[in-house]
CSV table of C-alpha atoms in Angstrom, one decimal:
chain,number,residue,atom,x,y,z
A,237,MET,CA,-48.0,-16.3,-65.0
A,238,LYS,CA,-44.8,-15.2,-66.7
A,239,ASN,CA,-44.9,-11.8,-65.1
A,240,PHE,CA,-45.4,-13.4,-61.7
A,241,ALA,CA,-42.4,-15.7,-62.3
A,242,VAL,CA,-40.2,-12.7,-63.3
A,243,LEU,CA,-41.4,-10.8,-60.2
A,244,GLY,CA,-40.6,-13.8,-58.0
A,245,HIS,CA,-37.1,-14.1,-59.5
A,246,LYS,CA,-36.4,-10.4,-58.8
A,247,LEU,CA,-37.7,-10.7,-55.2
A,248,GLU,CA,-35.5,-13.7,-54.8
A,249,MET,CA,-32.4,-11.9,-56.1
A,250,LEU,CA,-33.2,-8.9,-53.9
A,251,SER,CA,-33.6,-11.1,-50.9
A,252,SER,CA,-30.3,-12.8,-51.7
A,253,TYR,CA,-28.6,-9.5,-52.2
A,254,SER,CA,-30.0,-8.2,-48.8
A,255,CYS,CA,-28.9,-11.3,-47.0
A,256,ASN,CA,-25.4,-11.0,-48.4
A,257,LYS,CA,-25.2,-7.3,-47.5
A,258,LEU,CA,-26.7,-7.3,-44.1
A,259,PRO,CA,-23.9,-9.3,-42.4
A,260,CYS,CA,-21.4,-7.0,-44.1
A,261,PHE,CA,-23.3,-4.0,-42.9
A,262,SER,CA,-23.5,-5.4,-39.3
A,263,GLN,CA,-19.8,-6.1,-39.2
A,264,SER,CA,-19.0,-2.7,-40.5
A,265,PHE,CA,-21.3,-1.1,-37.9
A,266,LYS,CA,-19.7,-3.0,-35.1
A,267,ALA,CA,-16.3,-2.1,-36.4
A,268,GLN,CA,-17.2,1.6,-36.4
A,269,ILE,CA,-18.6,1.4,-32.8
A,270,ARG,CA,-15.4,-0.3,-31.7
A,271,SER,CA,-13.3,2.4,-33.4
A,272,ILE,CA,-15.3,5.2,-31.8
A,273,PHE,CA,-15.1,3.6,-28.4
A,274,ARG,CA,-11.3,3.1,-28.8
A,275,VAL,CA,-10.8,6.7,-29.8
A,276,LEU,CA,-12.9,8.0,-26.9
A,277,LEU,CA,-11.2,5.7,-24.5
A,278,PHE,CA,-7.6,5.9,-25.5
A,279,HIS,CA,-7.4,9.5,-26.7
A,280,ALA,CA,-9.7,11.2,-24.1
A,281,ASN,CA,-8.2,12.7,-21.0
A,282,PRO,CA,-7.9,10.0,-18.3
A,283,PHE,CA,-9.2,12.4,-15.7
A,284,TYR,CA,-12.5,12.7,-17.6
A,285,VAL,CA,-12.7,9.0,-18.3
A,286,GLN,CA,-12.5,8.2,-14.6
A,287,LEU,CA,-14.8,11.1,-13.7
A,288,VAL,CA,-17.4,9.7,-16.0
A,289,TYR,CA,-16.9,6.2,-14.6
A,290,PHE,CA,-17.5,7.3,-11.0
A,291,VAL,CA,-20.4,9.5,-11.9
A,292,MET,CA,-22.2,6.9,-13.9
A,293,LEU,CA,-21.5,4.2,-11.3
A,294,SER,CA,-22.9,6.5,-8.6
A,295,LEU,CA,-26.1,7.2,-10.7
A,296,LEU,CA,-26.6,3.4,-11.3
A,297,GLY,CA,-26.1,2.8,-7.6
A,298,TYR,CA,-28.6,5.5,-6.8
A,299,LEU,CA,-31.2,4.0,-9.0
A,300,ALA,CA,-30.6,0.5,-7.6
A,301,LEU,CA,-30.9,1.9,-4.0
A,302,ILE,CA,-34.0,4.1,-4.6
A,303,PHE,CA,-36.0,1.2,-6.1
A,304,THR,CA,-35.1,-1.2,-3.3
A,305,LYS,CA,-37.4,-1.4,-0.2
A,306,PRO,CA,-35.6,-0.1,2.9
A,307,ARG,CA,-35.7,-1.8,6.3
A,308,THR,CA,-37.3,1.2,8.0
A,309,THR,CA,-38.2,4.7,6.8
A,310,ARG,CA,-37.1,5.5,3.2
A,311,PRO,CA,-34.4,8.2,3.2
A,312,LYS,CA,-34.6,11.3,1.1
A,313,ASP,CA,-33.6,11.0,-2.6
A,314,ALA,CA,-30.7,13.4,-2.0
A,315,ASP,CA,-29.4,11.3,0.9
A,316,VAL,CA,-29.6,8.1,-1.1
A,317,PHE,CA,-27.6,9.7,-3.9
A,318,PHE,CA,-25.1,11.0,-1.3
A,319,THR,CA,-24.7,7.5,0.1
A,320,SER,CA,-24.2,6.1,-3.4
A,321,VAL,CA,-21.5,8.6,-4.2
A,322,SER,CA,-19.9,8.0,-0.8
A,323,ALA,CA,-19.7,4.3,-1.4
A,324,THR,CA,-18.5,4.6,-5.0
A,325,THR,CA,-15.8,7.1,-4.1
A,326,VAL,CA,-15.0,5.0,-0.9
A,327,SER,CA,-15.4,8.1,1.2
A,328,SER,CA,-17.7,6.6,3.9
A,329,MET,CA,-19.5,9.8,4.7
A,330,SER,CA,-22.9,8.9,6.0
A,331,VAL,CA,-26.0,11.2,6.1
A,332,VAL,CA,-28.3,8.5,7.3
A,333,GLU,CA,-28.0,5.7,9.9
A,334,MET,CA,-26.8,2.5,8.3
A,335,GLU,CA,-29.4,0.3,9.8
A,336,VAL,CA,-32.1,1.8,7.7
A,337,PHE,CA,-30.7,-0.1,4.8
A,338,SER,CA,-32.1,-3.6,4.1
A,339,ASN,CA,-29.9,-6.7,3.3
A,340,THR,CA,-30.4,-5.9,-0.5
A,341,HIS,CA,-29.3,-2.3,0.1
A,342,LEU,CA,-26.1,-3.6,1.8
A,343,ILE,CA,-25.3,-5.9,-1.1
A,344,ILE,CA,-25.7,-3.0,-3.6
A,345,LEU,CA,-23.4,-0.8,-1.5
A,346,THR,CA,-20.9,-3.7,-1.3
A,347,ILE,CA,-20.8,-3.8,-5.1
A,348,LEU,CA,-20.3,-0.1,-5.3
A,349,MET,CA,-17.4,-0.1,-2.9
A,350,LEU,CA,-15.8,-3.0,-4.7
A,351,LEU,CA,-16.1,-1.4,-8.2
A,352,GLY,CA,-15.0,2.0,-6.8
A,353,GLY,CA,-12.0,0.7,-4.8
A,354,GLU,CA,-8.5,1.7,-5.9
A,355,VAL,CA,-7.2,-1.8,-6.5
A,356,PHE,CA,-10.2,-2.8,-8.7
A,357,THR,CA,-10.1,0.5,-10.8
A,358,SER,CA,-6.3,0.1,-11.2
A,359,MET,CA,-7.0,-3.4,-12.6
A,360,LEU,CA,-9.4,-1.9,-15.2
A,361,GLY,CA,-6.6,0.5,-16.1
A,362,LEU,CA,-4.3,-2.5,-16.8
A,363,LEU,CA,-6.9,-3.9,-19.2
A,364,PHE,CA,-6.9,-0.6,-21.1
A,365,THR,CA,-3.1,-0.4,-21.1
A,366,LYS,CA,-3.0,-3.9,-22.5
A,367,SER,CA,-5.5,-3.0,-25.2
A,368,LYS,CA,-3.3,-0.1,-26.3
A,369,ILE,CA,-0.4,-2.5,-27.0
A,370,ILE,CA,-2.3,-4.8,-29.3
A,371,PRO,CA,-2.4,-2.4,-32.3
A,372,LYS,CA,1.4,-1.8,-32.0
A,373,PHE,CA,2.0,-5.6,-32.0
A,374,HIS,CA,-0.1,-6.1,-35.1
A,375,ASP,CA,1.6,-3.1,-36.8
A,376,HIS,CA,4.9,-4.7,-36.4
A,377,GLN,CA,3.6,-7.9,-38.0
A,378,THR,CA,1.8,-6.3,-41.0
A,379,ASP,CA,4.5,-3.7,-41.8
A,380,SER,CA,7.3,-6.2,-41.7
A,381,ARG,CA,8.8,-7.9,-44.8
A,382,ILE,CA,10.0,-10.7,-42.5
A,383,ASP,CA,8.4,-14.0,-42.2
A,384,VAL,CA,9.5,-16.3,-39.4
A,385,VAL,CA,10.8,-19.7,-40.7
A,386,ASN,CA,14.4,-20.8,-40.2
A,387,THR,CA,17.4,-18.4,-39.8
A,388,LYS,CA,20.2,-20.6,-38.5
A,389,ASN,CA,21.6,-21.0,-42.0
A,390,HIS,CA,21.5,-17.3,-42.7
A,391,PHE,CA,22.6,-15.8,-39.3
A,392,PRO,CA,24.4,-18.4,-37.2
A,393,ASP,CA,25.3,-15.7,-34.7
A,394,SER,CA,21.8,-14.3,-34.4
A,395,ASN,CA,19.6,-14.8,-31.4
A,396,ALA,CA,16.6,-15.4,-33.6
A,397,ASP,CA,15.6,-19.0,-34.4
A,398,GLN,CA,13.5,-18.7,-37.6
A,399,ILE,CA,13.5,-16.0,-40.3
A,400,GLU,CA,13.1,-15.9,-44.0
A,401,LEU,CA,13.7,-12.7,-46.0
A,402,GLY,CA,12.5,-13.7,-49.4
A,403,LEU,CA,15.7,-12.2,-51.0
A,404,ALA,CA,17.9,-13.9,-53.5
A,405,THR,CA,21.5,-13.1,-52.6
A,406,HIS,CA,23.5,-13.8,-49.5
A,407,SER,CA,25.2,-10.3,-49.6
A,408,HIS,CA,21.8,-8.7,-49.5
A,409,LEU,CA,20.9,-10.8,-46.5
A,410,GLU,CA,24.1,-9.6,-44.7
A,411,ASN,CA,23.1,-6.0,-45.4
A,412,GLU,CA,19.6,-6.5,-44.0
A,413,LYS,CA,20.9,-8.3,-40.9
A,414,PRO,CA,21.0,-5.3,-38.5
A,415,GLN,CA,17.6,-4.2,-39.4
A,416,ILE,CA,16.2,-7.7,-39.0
A,417,ILE,CA,17.8,-8.1,-35.6
A,418,ASN,CA,16.4,-4.7,-34.5
A,419,HIS,CA,13.0,-5.7,-35.7
A,420,ILE,CA,13.1,-9.0,-33.8
A,421,ASP,CA,14.2,-7.2,-30.6
A,422,GLY,CA,11.3,-4.7,-31.0
A,423,MET,CA,8.9,-7.6,-31.5
A,424,ASN,CA,10.2,-9.4,-28.5
A,425,ASN,CA,10.1,-6.3,-26.3
A,426,ILE,CA,6.4,-5.6,-27.3
A,427,ASN,CA,5.6,-9.3,-26.8
A,428,ASN,CA,7.2,-9.4,-23.3
A,429,LYS,CA,5.5,-6.1,-22.3
A,430,TYR,CA,2.1,-7.4,-23.5
A,431,ASN,CA,2.4,-10.7,-21.7
A,432,SER,CA,3.8,-9.1,-18.5
A,433,ILE,CA,0.8,-6.7,-18.3
A,434,ARG,CA,-1.5,-9.6,-18.9
A,435,PHE,CA,0.1,-11.6,-16.1
A,436,LEU,CA,0.1,-8.5,-13.9
A,437,GLY,CA,-3.7,-8.3,-14.4
A,438,TYR,CA,-3.9,-11.9,-13.2
A,439,VAL,CA,-1.8,-11.2,-10.2
A,440,VAL,CA,-4.0,-8.2,-9.2
A,441,LEU,CA,-7.2,-10.2,-9.7
A,442,GLY,CA,-5.8,-13.1,-7.6
A,443,TYR,CA,-4.8,-10.6,-4.9
A,444,LEU,CA,-8.3,-9.2,-4.9
A,445,LEU,CA,-10.0,-12.6,-4.7
A,446,VAL,CA,-7.7,-14.1,-2.0
A,447,VAL,CA,-8.0,-11.1,0.3
A,448,HIS,CA,-11.8,-10.7,-0.1
A,449,ILE,CA,-12.6,-14.4,0.1
A,450,GLY,CA,-10.1,-15.1,2.9
A,451,GLY,CA,-11.2,-12.0,4.8
A,452,SER,CA,-14.9,-12.8,4.5
A,453,ILE,CA,-14.4,-16.4,5.7
A,454,LEU,CA,-12.3,-15.3,8.7
A,455,VAL,CA,-14.8,-12.6,9.8
A,456,SER,CA,-17.7,-15.1,9.4
A,457,LEU,CA,-15.8,-17.7,11.5
A,458,TYR,CA,-15.2,-15.1,14.2
A,459,PHE,CA,-18.9,-14.2,14.5
A,460,THR,CA,-19.8,-17.9,14.5
A,461,LEU,CA,-17.3,-18.7,17.3
A,462,VAL,CA,-17.7,-15.6,19.5
A,463,PRO,CA,-21.1,-15.3,21.0
A,464,SER,CA,-20.7,-11.7,22.2
A,465,ALA,CA,-20.1,-10.5,18.6
A,466,ARG,CA,-22.8,-12.7,17.2
A,467,HIS,CA,-25.4,-11.5,19.6
A,468,VAL,CA,-24.9,-7.9,18.4
A,469,LEU,CA,-25.7,-8.8,14.8
A,470,GLU,CA,-28.7,-11.0,15.9
A,471,LYS,CA,-30.1,-8.1,17.9
A,472,LYS,CA,-29.8,-5.7,15.0
A,473,GLY,CA,-31.2,-8.2,12.5
A,474,ILE,CA,-28.0,-8.2,10.3
A,475,GLU,CA,-27.0,-11.5,8.6
A,476,ILE,CA,-23.5,-12.8,9.4
A,477,PRO,CA,-22.5,-13.5,5.7
A,478,THR,CA,-23.7,-10.0,4.6
A,479,PHE,CA,-21.8,-8.3,7.4
A,480,ALA,CA,-18.7,-10.3,6.8
A,481,VAL,CA,-18.5,-9.6,3.0
A,482,PHE,CA,-19.7,-6.0,3.4
A,483,THR,CA,-17.1,-5.2,6.1
A,484,THR,CA,-14.3,-7.0,4.3
A,485,VAL,CA,-14.9,-5.1,1.0
A,486,SER,CA,-15.3,-1.8,2.9
A,487,THR,CA,-12.1,-2.3,4.9
A,488,PHE,CA,-10.0,-3.4,1.9
A,489,SER,CA,-11.3,-0.6,-0.4
A,490,ASN,CA,-10.7,1.7,2.5
A,491,CYS,CA,-14.3,3.0,2.5
A,492,GLY,CA,-15.0,2.7,6.2
A,493,PHE,CA,-18.7,1.8,5.9
A,494,VAL,CA,-20.0,-0.7,8.5
A,495,PRO,CA,-23.6,-2.0,8.5
A,496,THR,CA,-24.2,-1.0,12.2
A,497,ASN,CA,-25.2,2.6,13.2
A,498,GLU,CA,-22.3,2.8,15.7
A,499,ASN,CA,-19.7,1.7,13.1
A,500,MET,CA,-17.1,-0.5,15.0
A,501,ILE,CA,-17.8,1.2,18.4
A,502,VAL,CA,-20.2,-1.6,19.2
A,503,PHE,CA,-17.3,-4.1,18.7
A,504,LYS,CA,-14.7,-2.2,20.7
A,505,ASN,CA,-14.5,-5.1,23.2
A,506,ASN,CA,-13.9,-7.6,20.4
A,507,SER,CA,-10.2,-7.2,19.9
A,508,GLY,CA,-10.0,-10.3,17.8
A,509,LEU,CA,-12.3,-8.9,15.2
A,510,LEU,CA,-10.3,-5.6,15.0
A,511,LEU,CA,-7.1,-7.6,14.5
A,512,LEU,CA,-8.6,-9.5,11.6
A,513,LEU,CA,-9.5,-6.2,9.9
A,514,LEU,CA,-6.2,-4.5,10.5
A,515,PRO,CA,-4.2,-6.2,7.7
A,516,GLN,CA,-7.0,-5.5,5.2
A,517,LEU,CA,-6.6,-1.7,5.9
A,518,LEU,CA,-3.0,-1.9,4.8
A,519,LEU,CA,-3.3,-4.5,2.0
A,520,GLY,CA,-5.9,-2.4,0.2
A,521,ASN,CA,-4.2,0.9,0.2
A,522,THR,CA,-1.1,2.2,1.9
A,523,LEU,CA,0.9,-1.0,1.7
A,524,TYR,CA,-0.6,-2.3,-1.6
A,525,PRO,CA,2.4,-1.3,-3.8
A,526,ALA,CA,4.9,-2.8,-1.4
A,527,CYS,CA,2.8,-6.0,-1.0
A,528,LEU,CA,2.3,-6.3,-4.8
A,529,ARG,CA,6.0,-6.1,-5.5
A,530,PHE,CA,6.8,-8.6,-2.8
A,531,LEU,CA,4.1,-11.0,-4.3
A,532,ILE,CA,5.6,-10.7,-7.8
A,533,TRP,CA,9.1,-11.3,-6.4
A,534,VAL,CA,7.8,-14.5,-4.7
A,535,LEU,CA,6.1,-15.6,-7.9
A,536,GLU,CA,9.2,-15.0,-9.9
A,537,LYS,CA,11.3,-17.1,-7.5
A,538,ILE,CA,8.8,-20.0,-7.6
A,539,THR,CA,7.7,-20.1,-11.3
A,540,LYS,CA,10.9,-18.6,-12.9
A,541,ARG,CA,8.5,-17.0,-15.5
A,542,VAL,CA,10.1,-14.3,-17.6
A,543,GLU,CA,7.0,-12.1,-17.3
A,544,PHE,CA,7.5,-11.7,-13.5
A,545,SER,CA,11.2,-10.9,-14.1
A,546,TYR,CA,10.2,-8.3,-16.7
A,547,MET,CA,7.8,-6.6,-14.2
A,548,LEU,CA,10.4,-6.3,-11.6
A,549,LYS,CA,13.1,-4.9,-13.9
A,550,ASN,CA,10.8,-2.7,-16.1
A,551,TYR,CA,8.3,-1.5,-13.5
A,552,LYS,CA,8.2,2.0,-15.1
A,553,ASP,CA,7.2,0.6,-18.5
A,554,MET,CA,4.2,-1.3,-17.1
A,555,GLY,CA,2.0,1.8,-17.1
A,556,TYR,CA,0.9,0.9,-13.5
A,557,SER,CA,1.4,3.5,-10.9
A,558,HIS,CA,1.4,1.0,-8.1
A,559,MET,CA,4.5,-0.8,-9.5
A,560,LEU,CA,7.4,0.7,-7.6
A,561,SER,CA,11.1,0.0,-7.4
A,562,SER,CA,12.3,-2.2,-4.6
A,563,LEU,CA,13.9,0.8,-2.8
A,564,ARG,CA,10.8,2.9,-3.1
A,565,SER,CA,8.6,0.0,-1.9
A,566,PHE,CA,10.9,-0.4,1.1
A,567,LEU,CA,10.7,3.3,1.9
A,568,LEU,CA,7.0,3.3,1.5
A,569,ALA,CA,6.6,0.4,4.0
A,570,ILE,CA,8.9,2.1,6.5
A,571,THR,CA,7.0,5.4,6.1
A,572,VAL,CA,3.6,3.7,6.7
A,573,LEU,CA,4.9,1.8,9.8
A,574,GLY,CA,6.6,5.0,11.1
A,575,PHE,CA,3.3,6.9,10.9
A,576,ILE,CA,1.5,4.1,12.7
A,577,VAL,CA,4.1,4.1,15.5
A,578,VAL,CA,4.0,7.9,15.9
A,579,GLN,CA,0.2,8.0,16.0
A,580,VAL,CA,-0.3,5.1,18.3
A,581,THR,CA,2.3,6.6,20.7
A,582,LEU,CA,0.6,10.0,20.8
A,583,PHE,CA,-2.9,8.5,20.9
A,584,CYS,CA,-2.1,6.2,23.9
A,585,ALA,CA,-0.3,9.1,25.7
A,586,MET,CA,-3.3,11.4,25.5
A,587,GLU,CA,-6.3,9.1,25.5
A,588,TRP,CA,-5.3,6.1,27.6
A,589,LYS,CA,-7.4,7.3,30.6
A,590,SER,CA,-9.9,9.3,28.7
A,591,GLU,CA,-13.7,8.8,28.5
A,592,ALA,CA,-13.2,7.2,25.1
A,593,MET,CA,-11.4,4.3,26.7
A,594,ASP,CA,-13.8,3.6,29.5
A,595,GLY,CA,-14.6,0.0,30.3
A,596,LEU,CA,-11.7,-1.4,28.3
A,597,THR,CA,-8.8,-3.6,29.5
A,598,ALA,CA,-5.2,-2.5,28.8
A,599,TYR,CA,-5.0,-5.0,26.0
A,600,GLN,CA,-8.3,-3.8,24.5
A,601,LYS,CA,-7.2,-0.2,24.8
A,602,PHE,CA,-3.9,-1.0,22.9
A,603,VAL,CA,-5.7,-2.8,20.1
A,604,ALA,CA,-8.4,-0.1,19.8
A,605,SER,CA,-5.6,2.6,19.7
A,606,ILE,CA,-3.9,0.8,16.8
A,607,PHE,CA,-7.2,0.3,14.9
A,608,GLN,CA,-8.3,3.9,15.3
A,609,THR,CA,-5.0,5.5,14.3
A,610,MET,CA,-4.5,3.2,11.3
A,611,ASN,CA,-8.0,4.1,10.1
A,612,SER,CA,-7.1,7.8,10.2
A,613,ARG,CA,-4.8,7.3,7.2
A,614,HIS,CA,-7.5,6.2,4.8
A,615,ALA,CA,-10.4,3.9,5.8
A,616,GLY,CA,-12.3,5.9,8.4
A,617,GLU,CA,-13.8,3.2,10.5
A,618,SER,CA,-14.2,4.2,14.2
A,619,VAL,CA,-13.9,2.1,17.3
A,620,ILE,CA,-14.2,5.0,19.7
A,621,ASP,CA,-16.5,8.1,19.8
A,622,LEU,CA,-14.5,10.8,18.1
A,623,SER,CA,-16.5,13.5,19.7
A,624,VAL,CA,-15.0,12.9,23.1
A,625,ILE,CA,-11.3,12.7,22.2
A,626,SER,CA,-8.9,15.6,22.8
A,627,PRO,CA,-8.6,18.4,20.2
A,628,ALA,CA,-4.9,17.7,19.8
A,629,ILE,CA,-5.6,14.1,18.5
A,630,LEU,CA,-8.3,15.5,16.2
A,631,VAL,CA,-5.8,17.8,14.7
A,632,LEU,CA,-3.4,14.8,14.3
A,633,PHE,CA,-6.1,12.9,12.5
A,634,VAL,CA,-6.8,15.9,10.2
A,635,VAL,CA,-3.2,16.1,9.3
A,636,MET,CA,-3.2,12.4,8.4
A,637,ILE,CA,-6.4,12.7,6.4
A,638,ALA,CA,-6.1,16.5,3.9
A,639,TYR,CA,-9.2,15.4,1.5
A,640,GLY,CA,-8.2,11.7,1.5
A,641,ASN,CA,-11.7,10.2,1.4
A,642,VAL,CA,-11.6,9.0,5.0
A,643,GLY,CA,-15.0,10.0,6.2
A,644,PHE,CA,-14.4,10.4,9.9
A,645,SER,CA,-17.2,12.2,11.7
A,646,THR,CA,-18.0,13.3,15.2
A,647,GLY,CA,-21.7,12.4,14.7
A,648,TYR,CA,-24.6,14.6,15.9
A,649,SER,CA,-25.4,15.1,19.6
A,650,CYS,CA,-28.2,17.3,20.8
A,651,LYS,CA,-26.4,18.1,24.1
A,652,ARG,CA,-23.4,19.6,22.3
A,653,ARG,CA,-25.5,22.2,20.4
A,654,LEU,CA,-24.7,25.8,21.1
A,655,LYS,CA,-28.4,26.8,21.0
A,656,HIS,CA,-30.9,24.4,22.5
A,657,GLU,CA,-33.9,25.4,20.4
A,658,GLY,CA,-36.6,23.3,18.8
A,659,ASP,CA,-36.8,19.5,18.7
A,660,CYS,CA,-33.6,17.5,18.4
A,661,LYS,CA,-32.8,13.8,18.1
A,662,ASP,CA,-29.4,12.2,18.6
A,663,ALA,CA,-28.2,10.4,15.4
A,664,TRP,CA,-25.3,8.1,14.6
A,665,ALA,CA,-25.1,9.4,11.1
A,666,GLY,CA,-22.4,11.9,10.3
A,667,PHE,CA,-22.7,15.6,11.0
A,668,SER,CA,-23.2,16.2,7.3
A,669,GLY,CA,-26.6,14.5,7.7
A,670,ARG,CA,-27.8,17.8,9.1
A,671,TRP,CA,-26.5,19.9,6.2
A,672,SER,CA,-28.8,21.4,3.6
A,673,THR,CA,-29.2,19.7,0.2
A,674,GLN,CA,-26.9,22.4,-1.3
A,675,GLY,CA,-24.3,21.7,1.2
A,676,LYS,CA,-24.5,18.0,0.6
A,677,PHE,CA,-23.9,18.5,-3.1
A,678,ILE,CA,-20.8,20.5,-2.3
A,679,LEU,CA,-19.5,17.5,-0.3
A,680,ILE,CA,-20.4,15.3,-3.2
A,681,THR,CA,-18.2,17.4,-5.5
A,682,VAL,CA,-15.4,17.2,-2.9
A,683,MET,CA,-15.8,13.4,-2.7
A,684,PHE,CA,-15.5,13.0,-6.5
A,685,PHE,CA,-12.4,15.1,-6.8
A,686,GLY,CA,-11.0,13.6,-3.6
A,687,ARG,CA,-11.3,10.2,-5.3
A,688,LEU,CA,-9.5,11.6,-8.3
A,689,LYS,CA,-6.7,13.2,-6.2
A,690,SER,CA,-4.0,11.1,-8.0
A,691,PHE,CA,-4.3,13.5,-10.9
A,692,SER,CA,-3.2,16.4,-8.7
A,693,THR,CA,-0.7,14.6,-6.5
A,694,LYS,CA,1.1,12.6,-9.2
A,695,HIS,CA,-0.1,9.3,-7.6
A,696,GLY,CA,0.9,10.3,-4.1
A,697,LYS,CA,4.6,10.1,-4.7
A,698,ALA,CA,6.2,10.8,-1.3
A,699,TRP,CA,9.8,10.2,-2.2
A,700,LYS,CA,11.9,12.0,-4.9
A,701,LEU,CA,15.0,10.0,-5.5
A,702,SER,CA,17.7,11.1,-7.9
């Protein structure tokens, strides 16, 4: 019995020892994982970080799409992966007709476009930038010999409110005064920068939510109130909420996907719908930096928060490429509007009486011209058949695109083939749908590096000001 008692006591001690050590081991393991993640994330080349992000997102999207039942015939695996990459990189290149996708497929593609959009990924970048500042803030606290308590008696001319040095003599305090003030300034600067980046993240998140929620509601209301547009979706079996959210996300992220086979051509008579989508084209890409600065300026005037003032004055220190100076934002807006005016003028001059505009009133032609030319800059949605417009306008669109993830396509028409051999079927999918699997993977590579073009164009800086 005595031996059993001793054995029981030893087992109890071992159990107690293990229980004490296991939480310590768990915490240590978690700390090591966080440390490795921080090293990989903060010290790795940003190009490879983003490349891995888009590749992994595309693979996850592919798996989600491949295991979801399609509405009609299941596309080839290569075509499904191509579609996933196209949605993730917001390229809108289609190799299959969009109406083969079920409602669940459309929801998955919506998520991919949202997570791959420029505004959303830039918001993730802000989170990483904020995380990099936290260690610096803690270093200033731990390395300092200064504890904040009450400094007015020591330094009546100092801007600090509370400081205690822990030193005995007043002369020593006076000698340490410049170092203390510099330390306080450094702490305040880091604190202001951290809070400003945090607030900027909230602003970008609010910007995303307002545009997406507001845009989806307006598009849904339009289809509810306009029978001609609603009948199109009913005939195709597409739900209004799904179409509204999908198209809003696609337009804002400048992807250009639309749930219908014909893209926006089927709605070319619905000028109201086109006008609802036009602002989202600009808010999500070309005019985003200018709109963001204007929004921050308005918030600063209303709230008087020091964080917003810091953003406007120290935009270069925010580590956010979309934060521009007031002059550069103004020049950007003027440039965008100038391109639109030039394109609309040329497009109307050459295509006003063309086959592409048949059946439209003068007002509908003008709205369609604005919509089509604005999409040539980034989104790639089409309200007219690109295969019938003049070569000169196609060249203009090519100049406005250069691998910009636009995704314009002339489609595939059997009657335009050079050799009429074998069976042929007209398709609303892009011309790339008839490419070989090897050719599609070449385009996939182009889409990835087109999405990462900011690393080769220095974030698209169009103005060099001295």
